[in-house]
Coordinates of N, CA and C in Angstrom, one line a residue:
Chain A
X1 N -21.9 -21.7 5.9 CA -21.9 -21.7 4.3 C -22.0 -20.5 3.7
X2 N -23.4 -19.9 4.1 CA -23.8 -18.4 3.7 C -22.7 -17.5 4.4
X3 N -22.1 -17.5 5.9 CA -21.7 -16.9 6.6 C -20.1 -16.7 5.8
X4 N -19.9 -17.8 5.3 CA -18.2 -17.9 4.6 C -18.4 -17.2 3.8
X5 N -19.7 -17.0 2.8 CA -19.8 -16.1 1.6 C -19.5 -14.8 1.9
X6 N -19.9 -14.3 3.0 CA -19.7 -12.8 3.4 C -18.2 -12.8 3.1
X7 N -17.4 -13.3 3.8 CA -16.0 -13.3 3.8 C -15.2 -13.1 2.1
X8 N -16.0 -14.2 1.6 CA -15.4 -14.1 0.0 C -16.0 -13.0 -0.5
X9 N -17.0 -12.6 -0.3 CA -17.6 -11.4 -1.1 C -16.7 -10.0 -1.0
X10 N -16.2 -10.2 0.7 CA -15.4 -8.9 1.0 C -14.1 -8.9 0.6
X11 N -13.6 -10.1 0.2 CA -12.3 -10.3 -0.5 C -12.5 -9.9 -1.8
X12 N -13.5 -10.3 -2.4 CA -13.5 -10.0 -4.1 C -13.6 -8.5 -4.1
X13 N -14.5 -7.9 -2.9 CA -14.7 -6.2 -3.2 C -13.2 -5.9 -3.0
X14 N -12.1 -6.0 -2.1 CA -11.0 -5.5 -1.7 C -10.1 -5.6 -2.8
X15 N -10.2 -7.0 -3.5 CA -9.4 -7.0 -4.9 C -9.9 -6.3 -6.0
X16 N -11.1 -5.8 -6.1 CA -11.5 -4.8 -7.1 C -10.9 -3.6 -6.8
X17 N -11.0 -3.2 -5.7 CA -10.5 -2.2 -5.3 C -8.9 -1.9 -5.2
X18 N -8.1 -2.9 -5.3 CA -6.8 -3.1 -5.6 C -6.6 -2.8 -7.0
X19 N -7.5 -3.6 -7.8 CA -7.2 -3.2 -9.2 C -7.5 -1.8 -9.8
X20 N -8.7 -1.3 -9.2 CA -8.8 0.2 -9.3 C -7.7 1.2 -9.1
X21 N -7.2 0.6 -7.9 CA -6.0 1.7 -7.5 C -4.6 1.6 -8.5
X22 N -4.6 0.3 -8.9 CA -3.5 -0.2 -10.3 C -3.6 0.6 -11.1
X23 N -4.9 0.8 -11.7 CA -5.4 1.4 -13.1 C -4.8 3.2 -12.8
X24 N -5.3 3.5 -11.4 CA -4.7 4.6 -11.4 C -3.5 5.0 -11.2
X25 N -3.1 4.1 -10.9 CA -1.4 4.2 -11.0 C -0.7 4.1 -12.2
X26 N -1.1 3.5 -13.0 CA -1.0 3.7 -14.8 C -1.4 4.9 -15.1
X27 N -2.8 5.4 -15.2 CA -3.4 6.3 -16.0 C -3.2 7.9 -15.3
X28 N -3.0 8.0 -14.2 CA -2.9 9.4 -13.6 C -1.4 10.2 -13.9
X29 N -1.6 11.4 -14.0 CA -0.4 12.2 -14.8 C 0.7 12.6 -14.0
X30 N 0.7 12.3 -12.7 CA 1.3 13.0 -11.8 C 2.2 12.0 -10.9
X31 N 3.2 12.5 -10.0 CA 3.5 11.5 -8.8 C 2.7 12.0 -7.7
X32 N 2.2 12.9 -7.5 CA 0.9 13.4 -6.4 C -0.3 12.4 -6.6
X33 N -0.8 12.6 -7.9 CA -2.2 11.9 -8.0 C -2.0 10.7 -8.0
X34 N -1.1 10.2 -8.5 CA -0.7 8.6 -8.4 C -0.6 8.1 -7.3
X35 N 0.1 9.1 -6.3 CA 0.4 8.2 -4.9 C -1.1 8.6 -4.4
X36 N -1.9 9.5 -4.3 CA -3.3 9.4 -3.8 C -4.1 8.2 -4.4
X37 N -3.9 7.9 -5.6 CA -4.7 6.8 -6.0 C -4.3 5.4 -5.2
X38 N -2.9 5.3 -5.3 CA -2.3 4.0 -4.7 C -2.5 4.1 -3.2
X39 N -2.2 4.9 -2.5 CA -1.9 4.6 -1.0 C -3.7 4.7 -0.6
X40 N -4.3 5.8 -0.9 CA -5.9 5.6 -0.4 C -6.4 4.2 -0.7
X41 N -6.6 3.8 -2.0 CA -7.4 2.9 -2.3 C -6.8 1.5 -2.4
X42 N -5.5 1.4 -2.1 CA -5.0 0.4 -1.8 C -5.0 -0.3 -0.5
X43 N -4.9 1.0 0.5 CA -5.3 0.7 2.0 C -6.8 0.0 2.1
X44 N -7.6 0.5 1.5 CA -9.0 0.1 1.8 C -9.1 -1.3 1.1
X45 N -8.4 -1.5 0.1 CA -8.6 -2.6 -0.6 C -8.0 -3.8 0.4
X46 N -6.9 -3.6 0.7 CA -6.2 -4.8 1.5 C -6.8 -4.7 3.1
X47 N -7.2 -3.6 3.4 CA -8.6 -3.8 4.5 C -9.2 -4.7 4.2
X48 N -10.2 -4.6 3.3 CA -11.3 -5.3 2.9 C -11.0 -6.9 2.8
X49 N -9.9 -7.0 2.0 CA -9.3 -8.4 1.8 C -8.8 -9.3 3.2
X50 N -8.3 -8.1 4.0 CA -7.9 -9.0 5.1 C -9.1 -9.3 6.2
X51 N -10.0 -8.3 6.1 CA -11.0 -8.5 7.1 C -11.9 -9.5 6.6
X52 N -12.1 -9.7 5.2 CA -12.8 -10.8 4.7 C -12.1 -12.1 5.0
X53 N -10.6 -12.3 5.0 CA -10.2 -13.4 5.5 C -10.4 -13.8 7.1
X54 N -10.3 -12.8 7.4 CA -10.6 -12.8 9.2 C -12.0 -13.6 9.4
X55 N -13.1 -12.9 8.5 CA -14.3 -13.5 9.0 C -14.6 -14.8 8.3
X56 N -13.5 -15.1 7.3 CA -13.8 -16.6 6.8 C -13.2 -17.4 7.5
X57 N -12.1 -17.5 8.3 CA -11.6 -18.1 9.1 C -12.3 -18.3 10.4
X58 N -13.0 -17.2 10.7 CA -13.9 -17.1 11.8 C -14.8 -18.1 11.7
X59 N -15.6 -18.1 10.8 CA -17.0 -18.7 10.3 C -16.6 -20.1 9.8
X60 N -15.5 -20.4 9.0 CA -15.2 -21.4 8.7 C -14.6 -22.6 9.6
X61 N -13.6 -21.9 10.3 CA -12.7 -22.7 11.4 C -13.1 -22.7 12.9
X62 N -13.9 -21.4 12.9 CA -14.2 -21.3 14.5 C -13.1 -20.5 15.2
X63 N -11.9 -20.0 14.6 CA -10.8 -19.6 15.1 C -10.7 -18.0 14.9
X64 N -10.5 -17.5 15.9 CA -10.1 -16.0 16.0 C -8.9 -15.6 15.7
X65 N -8.2 -15.4 14.4 CA -6.9 -15.1 14.3 C -6.5 -13.9 14.5
X66 N -5.6 -13.9 15.7 CA -4.8 -12.6 16.2 C -3.8 -12.2 14.8
X67 N -3.4 -13.0 14.4 CA -2.4 -12.6 13.5 C -2.7 -11.6 12.4
X68 N -4.1 -12.0 12.1 CA -4.7 -11.1 11.1 C -5.1 -10.0 11.6
X69 N -5.6 -9.9 13.1 CA -6.0 -8.8 13.4 C -4.7 -7.8 13.4
X70 N -3.7 -8.3 14.3 CA -2.4 -7.4 14.1 C -2.1 -6.8 12.7
X71 N -2.1 -7.6 11.6 CA -1.8 -7.2 10.5 C -3.0 -6.2 9.6
X72 N -4.3 -6.4 10.2 CA -4.9 -5.2 9.6 C -4.6 -4.1 10.5
X73 N -4.3 -4.1 11.5 CA -4.0 -2.6 12.6 C -2.8 -2.1 12.0
X74 N -1.9 -2.9 11.6 CA -0.5 -2.3 11.3 C -0.7 -1.8 9.9
X75 N -1.3 -2.4 8.9 CA -1.5 -1.7 7.5 C -2.3 -0.6 7.6
X76 N -3.5 -0.7 8.6 CA -4.0 0.5 8.7 C -3.3 1.8 9.1
X77 N -2.3 1.4 10.2 CA -1.4 2.7 10.7 C -0.5 3.1 9.6
X78 N 0.1 2.1 9.1 CA 1.6 2.4 8.4 C 1.4 2.8 7.0
X79 N 0.4 2.4 6.2 CA 0.3 2.5 4.9 C 0.0 4.0 4.4
X80 N -0.9 4.8 5.4 CA -1.1 6.5 4.9 C 0.0 6.9 5.3
X81 N 0.8 6.8 6.5 CA 2.2 7.3 6.6 C 3.4 7.0 5.6
X82 N 3.2 5.8 5.1 CA 3.9 6.0 4.2 C 4.2 6.5 2.5
X83 N 2.6 6.5 2.6 CA 2.0 7.5 1.2 C 2.5 9.0 1.6
X84 N 2.1 9.4 2.9 CA 2.6 10.9 3.3 C 3.8 11.0 3.0
X85 N 5.0 10.1 3.5 CA 6.7 10.4 3.5 C 7.1 10.4 1.8
X86 N 6.4 9.5 1.1 CA 6.7 9.5 -0.2 C 6.4 11.1 -1.2
X87 N 5.2 11.4 -0.6 CA 4.7 12.4 -1.4 C 5.4 13.4 -1.0
X88 N 5.8 13.6 0.4 CA 6.4 15.0 0.9 C 8.1 15.0 0.3
X89 N 8.6 13.9 0.2 CA 9.9 13.3 -0.3 C 9.9 14.0 -1.7
X90 N 8.7 13.6 -2.6 CA 8.6 14.0 -4.0 C 8.7 15.7 -3.9
X91 N 7.8 16.5 -3.0 CA 7.7 17.8 -3.3 C 9.0 18.2 -3.1
X92 N 9.6 17.8 -1.8 CA 11.0 18.6 -1.4 C 12.3 18.3 -2.2
X93 N 12.0 17.0 -3.1 CA 13.3 16.7 -4.0 C 12.7 17.7 -5.4
X94 N 11.6 18.2 -5.5 CA 11.6 19.2 -6.8 C 10.7 18.4 -7.8
X95 N 10.0 17.6 -7.5 CA 9.2 17.1 -8.8 C 8.0 18.0 -8.9
X96 N 8.1 18.4 -10.4 CA 7.0 19.3 -10.6 C 5.5 18.7 -10.7
X97 N 4.9 19.8 -10.3 CA 3.3 19.6 -10.3 C 2.7 19.5 -11.5
X98 N 1.6 18.5 -11.9 CA 0.8 18.4 -12.9 C 0.5 19.8 -13.6
X99 N 0.4 20.1 -15.0 CA 0.3 21.5 -15.3 C -1.4 21.7 -15.4
X100 N -2.1 20.8 -14.9 CA -3.4 21.1 -14.5 C -3.8 21.4 -13.0
X101 N -2.9 21.2 -12.2 CA -2.8 21.2 -10.9 C -3.3 22.7 -10.6
X102 N -4.0 23.3 -9.5 CA -4.5 24.5 -9.3 C -4.1 25.2 -8.1
X103 N -4.0 24.5 -7.3 CA -3.5 24.8 -5.9 C -2.1 24.0 -5.3
X104 N -1.7 24.9 -4.7 CA -0.2 24.2 -4.1 C 0.1 25.3 -2.7
X105 N -0.6 24.4 -1.8 CA -0.7 25.0 -0.4 C 0.7 24.9 0.1
X106 N 1.6 23.8 -0.1 CA 2.8 23.7 0.3 C 4.0 24.6 0.1
X107 N 3.8 25.2 -1.2 CA 4.7 26.3 -1.4 C 5.0 27.3 -0.5
X108 N 3.6 28.0 -0.1 CA 3.6 29.0 0.8 C 4.1 28.8 2.1
X109 N 3.6 27.6 2.5 CA 4.2 26.9 3.6 C 5.7 27.0 3.7
X110 N 6.4 26.1 3.0 CA 7.9 26.4 2.8 C 8.6 27.6 3.0
X111 N 7.8 28.7 2.1 CA 8.3 30.1 1.9 C 8.2 30.4 3.6
X112 N 7.0 30.1 4.2 CA 6.9 30.9 5.6 C 8.1 30.4 6.5
X113 N 8.4 29.3 6.1 CA 9.3 28.5 7.0 C 10.8 29.1 6.9
X114 N 11.0 29.3 6.0 CA 12.2 29.8 5.7 C 12.4 31.5 5.8
Chain B
X1 N -9.2 -26.4 -6.7 CA -9.8 -24.7 -7.2 C -11.1 -24.6 -7.8
X2 N -12.3 -25.3 -6.9 CA -13.5 -25.1 -7.0 C -14.0 -23.9 -6.1
X3 N -13.2 -22.9 -6.1 CA -13.9 -21.6 -5.4 C -13.9 -20.3 -6.4
X4 N -14.7 -20.1 -7.1 CA -14.5 -19.2 -8.2 C -14.5 -18.0 -7.7
X5 N -15.0 -17.5 -6.7 CA -14.7 -16.2 -6.2 C -13.6 -16.1 -5.7
X6 N -13.0 -16.8 -5.1 CA -11.4 -16.3 -4.5 C -10.2 -16.6 -5.6
X7 N -10.7 -17.5 -6.6 CA -9.8 -17.5 -7.8 C -9.9 -16.0 -8.6
X8 N -11.3 -15.5 -8.7 CA -11.2 -14.4 -9.5 C -10.6 -13.1 -8.6
X9 N -10.7 -13.4 -7.3 CA -9.8 -12.2 -6.6 C -8.4 -12.3 -6.8
X10 N -7.8 -13.5 -6.8 CA -6.3 -13.9 -7.0 C -5.9 -13.4 -8.3
X11 N -6.8 -13.5 -9.7 CA -6.6 -13.0 -10.8 C -6.3 -11.5 -10.9
X12 N -7.4 -10.9 -10.2 CA -7.5 -9.4 -10.1 C -6.2 -9.0 -9.3
X13 N -5.9 -9.5 -8.3 CA -4.7 -8.9 -7.7 C -3.2 -9.0 -8.6
X14 N -3.5 -10.1 -9.1 CA -2.3 -10.3 -10.1 C -2.2 -9.3 -11.0
X15 N -3.4 -9.2 -11.8 CA -3.4 -7.8 -12.6 C -3.0 -6.6 -12.2
X16 N -3.5 -6.5 -11.2 CA -3.0 -5.3 -10.1 C -1.5 -5.2 -9.8
X17 N -1.1 -6.3 -9.5 CA 0.6 -6.4 -9.5 C 1.3 -6.2 -10.8
X18 N 0.8 -6.7 -12.0 CA 1.4 -6.3 -13.3 C 1.3 -4.9 -13.5
X19 N 0.3 -4.1 -13.0 CA 0.4 -2.5 -13.5 C 1.4 -2.1 -12.9
X20 N 1.7 -2.4 -11.3 CA 2.4 -1.7 -10.2 C 3.9 -2.2 -11.2
X21 N 4.2 -3.3 -11.6 CA 5.3 -3.5 -12.4 C 5.8 -2.5 -13.6
X22 N 4.6 -2.4 -14.1 CA 4.6 -1.4 -15.2 C 5.3 -0.1 -14.8
X23 N 4.5 0.4 -13.8 CA 4.9 1.9 -13.3 C 6.1 1.8 -12.5
X24 N 6.6 0.7 -12.2 CA 7.9 0.5 -11.6 C 9.1 0.6 -12.5
X25 N 9.0 0.0 -13.9 CA 9.9 0.1 -14.6 C 9.9 1.5 -15.5
X26 N 8.7 1.9 -15.6 CA 8.5 3.2 -16.4 C 8.3 4.3 -15.7
X27 N 8.2 4.5 -14.4 CA 7.9 5.8 -13.7 C 9.0 6.6 -13.9
X28 N 8.9 8.1 -14.6 CA 9.8 9.0 -14.8 C 10.4 9.4 -13.5
X29 N 10.0 9.5 -12.4 CA 10.9 10.2 -11.3 C 11.0 8.9 -10.3
X30 N 12.2 9.1 -9.1 CA 12.3 8.2 -8.3 C 11.1 7.9 -7.4
X31 N 10.2 9.0 -7.2 CA 9.2 8.8 -6.2 C 8.2 7.8 -6.9
X32 N 8.0 7.8 -8.1 CA 6.9 7.1 -8.8 C 7.5 5.6 -8.6
X33 N 8.5 5.3 -8.7 CA 9.0 4.1 -8.4 C 8.6 3.4 -7.2
X34 N 9.1 4.2 -6.0 CA 9.0 4.0 -4.9 C 7.4 3.8 -4.2
X35 N 6.6 4.7 -4.9 CA 5.0 4.4 -4.7 C 4.7 3.1 -5.4
X36 N 4.9 2.6 -6.4 CA 4.7 1.8 -7.2 C 5.4 0.3 -6.2
X37 N 6.8 0.5 -5.6 CA 7.1 -0.7 -4.8 C 6.1 -0.7 -3.8
X38 N 5.7 0.3 -3.2 CA 4.8 0.2 -2.0 C 3.7 -0.6 -2.2
X39 N 2.9 0.1 -3.3 CA 1.9 -0.6 -3.9 C 2.1 -2.3 -4.1
X40 N 3.1 -2.7 -4.6 CA 3.6 -4.0 -5.0 C 3.6 -4.7 -3.5
X41 N 4.3 -4.3 -2.5 CA 4.2 -5.0 -1.2 C 2.8 -5.2 -0.7
X42 N 1.8 -4.1 -0.8 CA 0.6 -4.3 -0.4 C -0.3 -5.0 -1.1
X43 N 0.0 -5.2 -2.3 CA -0.8 -6.4 -3.3 C -0.3 -7.7 -2.8
X44 N 1.0 -8.1 -2.8 CA 1.6 -9.4 -2.5 C 0.7 -9.8 -1.2
X45 N 0.7 -8.9 -0.3 CA 0.0 -9.0 1.2 C -1.3 -9.6 1.1
X46 N -1.9 -8.8 0.2 CA -3.4 -9.3 0.0 C -3.5 -10.7 -0.8
X47 N -2.5 -10.9 -1.5 CA -2.7 -12.2 -2.4 C -2.0 -13.3 -1.4
X48 N -1.1 -13.1 -0.5 CA -1.0 -14.3 0.6 C -2.3 -14.4 1.3
X49 N -2.9 -13.3 1.7 CA -4.3 -13.7 2.6 C -5.2 -14.5 1.6
X50 N -5.1 -14.4 0.4 CA -6.2 -15.1 -0.4 C -5.7 -16.4 -0.8
X51 N -4.3 -16.5 -0.9 CA -4.1 -17.8 -1.2 C -4.2 -18.5 0.3
X52 N -4.0 -18.0 1.4 CA -4.1 -19.0 2.6 C -5.8 -19.3 2.6
X53 N -6.6 -18.6 2.2 CA -8.3 -18.9 2.3 C -8.1 -20.2 1.1
X54 N -7.5 -20.3 -0.2 CA -7.8 -21.2 -1.0 C -7.0 -22.2 -0.6
X55 N -6.2 -22.6 0.1 CA -5.3 -23.6 0.7 C -6.2 -24.0 2.0
X56 N -7.0 -23.1 2.7 CA -7.5 -23.3 3.8 C -6.4 -23.8 4.9
X57 N -5.7 -22.8 5.1 CA -4.6 -23.2 6.2 C -4.3 -21.8 6.8
X58 N -3.6 -21.8 8.0 CA -3.5 -20.5 8.4 C -2.0 -20.4 8.8
X59 N -1.4 -21.3 7.9 CA 0.4 -21.2 8.4 C 0.9 -20.0 7.9
X60 N 0.2 -19.4 6.8 CA 1.1 -18.4 5.9 C 0.8 -17.0 6.6
X61 N 0.1 -16.9 7.6 CA -0.3 -15.6 8.4 C 0.9 -14.8 8.7
X62 N 1.8 -15.5 9.3 CA 3.0 -14.6 9.6 C 3.7 -13.8 8.7
X63 N 3.5 -14.5 7.6 CA 4.2 -13.6 6.5 C 3.4 -12.2 6.0
X64 N 2.3 -12.3 6.2 CA 1.6 -11.1 6.1 C 2.1 -10.0 6.9
X65 N 2.3 -10.4 8.0 CA 3.0 -9.3 9.1 C 4.3 -9.0 8.7
X66 N 5.1 -10.0 8.1 CA 6.7 -9.6 8.2 C 6.8 -8.8 6.6
X67 N 6.0 -9.2 5.5 CA 5.8 -8.4 4.4 C 5.2 -6.9 4.9
X68 N 4.1 -6.9 5.8 CA 4.0 -5.4 6.1 C 4.6 -4.7 6.9
X69 N 5.6 -5.1 7.5 CA 6.7 -4.3 8.1 C 7.7 -4.1 7.1
X70 N 8.1 -4.9 6.4 CA 9.3 -4.5 5.4 C 9.0 -3.5 4.4
X71 N 7.7 -3.6 4.2 CA 7.1 -2.8 2.9 C 7.3 -1.4 3.7
X72 N 6.8 -1.1 4.8 CA 6.9 0.2 5.6 C 8.2 0.7 5.6
X73 N 9.2 -0.3 6.4 CA 10.6 0.1 6.7 C 11.0 0.4 5.2
X74 N 11.0 -0.2 4.1 CA 11.5 0.2 2.8 C 11.3 1.4 2.4
X75 N 9.8 1.4 2.4 CA 9.5 2.8 1.7 C 10.0 4.0 2.7
X76 N 10.2 4.2 4.1 CA 10.4 5.0 4.9 C 11.7 5.3 4.5
X77 N 12.8 4.2 4.5 CA 14.2 4.4 4.2 C 14.2 5.1 2.6
X78 N 13.3 4.8 1.6 CA 13.8 5.1 0.5 C 13.2 6.7 0.0
X79 N 12.1 7.0 1.0 CA 11.6 8.4 1.2 C 12.4 9.3 1.5
X80 N 13.3 8.7 2.7 CA 14.3 9.8 3.5 C 15.5 10.0 2.7
X81 N 16.0 8.8 1.9 CA 17.2 9.0 0.7 C 16.7 9.7 -0.3
X82 N 15.4 9.9 -1.0 CA 15.3 10.9 -1.8 C 15.3 12.4 -1.3
X83 N 14.6 12.6 0.1 CA 14.6 13.8 0.4 C 15.8 14.4 0.7
X84 N 16.6 13.5 1.6 CA 18.1 14.3 2.1 C 19.2 13.8 1.4
X85 N 19.4 12.4 0.8 CA 20.4 11.9 0.2 C 21.0 11.0 1.3
X86 N 20.5 11.0 2.3 CA 21.1 9.9 3.6 C 20.0 9.1 4.1
X87 N 20.2 7.9 4.4 CA 19.1 7.1 5.1 C 19.4 7.5 6.5
X88 N 20.4 7.4 7.3 CA 20.3 7.2 8.5 C 21.8 8.5 9.0
X89 N 20.9 9.1 10.3 CA 21.9 10.1 10.6 C 23.2 9.4 11.0
X90 N 24.5 10.2 11.0 CA 25.6 9.6 11.7 C 25.5 9.9 13.0
X91 N 26.7 9.2 13.9 CA 26.5 9.1 15.2 C 26.8 10.6 15.9
X92 N 26.3 11.0 16.8 CA 26.3 12.3 17.1 C 25.6 13.5 16.2
X93 N 25.3 13.0 15.2 CA 24.8 14.2 14.5 C 23.4 14.9 14.8
X94 N 23.5 15.9 15.2 CA 22.5 16.7 15.6 C 21.8 17.9 14.8
X95 N 21.0 17.3 13.7 CA 20.5 18.1 12.7 C 19.1 18.4 13.2
X96 N 18.5 19.5 12.7 CA 17.2 19.6 13.2 C 16.4 18.7 12.2
X97 N 16.0 17.9 13.1 CA 14.9 16.5 12.3 C 13.5 16.9 12.4
X98 N 13.0 16.4 11.5 CA 11.5 16.9 11.2 C 10.9 15.5 11.3

C-alpha cells in the first residue's frame, strides 16, 4: 500500500512538471525559449509519470512491464532530439530572436561555415 | 474514481494539454506550432499511462509506444519541411546532408 503510494506521488510530480512546461509554453516570448520550456521539462515530467506507472505496476501487480521500460528509454532518447531539430529548423528558416536575448552563438558558426 | 492523487494528475495533464492547444492555434510561427504538437503528443502519452493506472489494466501500454514513435517521426518530418521545404530526398539525390 505504501509502496504503491510512491508510484502515485511520482506520477503527480511528473504531472505538475508537465503543467509547468505548458505554462512556459504559453508565457515565454520566443520560439527558442518556448522550445526550451516545452522540451526539457516535458521530458522530465513524462519520465516521472512513466517511472511512477512502472513502480505502481511493480508493487501492485508484481509484474515488470517491459513495454513501459521501452517507452521510458524511447522518450528519453528521442524527445531532446526532436526539440533540437525543431530549434535548428526555426533558426535556419529565419525566425528572429527575442529582443532581450543577449547571445547568438549560432550566427558566427553559420558565418564560419560559409 | 476513489484515487484522488491519480485523478488530480489527470486533471493537471488535461490543463497542460489545453495550454498546448492554445499555443498550437495562436503560435505566430510554424515552429511554435510544431513545438506545441510535440508537447501535445508527450502529454497524451502521459495521460494514457495515468489512465492505465486508474483502470488498473496493462492493456493500453502499447499505445504509449506507438504514440511516442509517431510523435517523434512527425516532429522530425515537420522540422525538415520547415528547414528545407522538402520531407524526403528524391531518388538518387546526392545533396550534402547534415
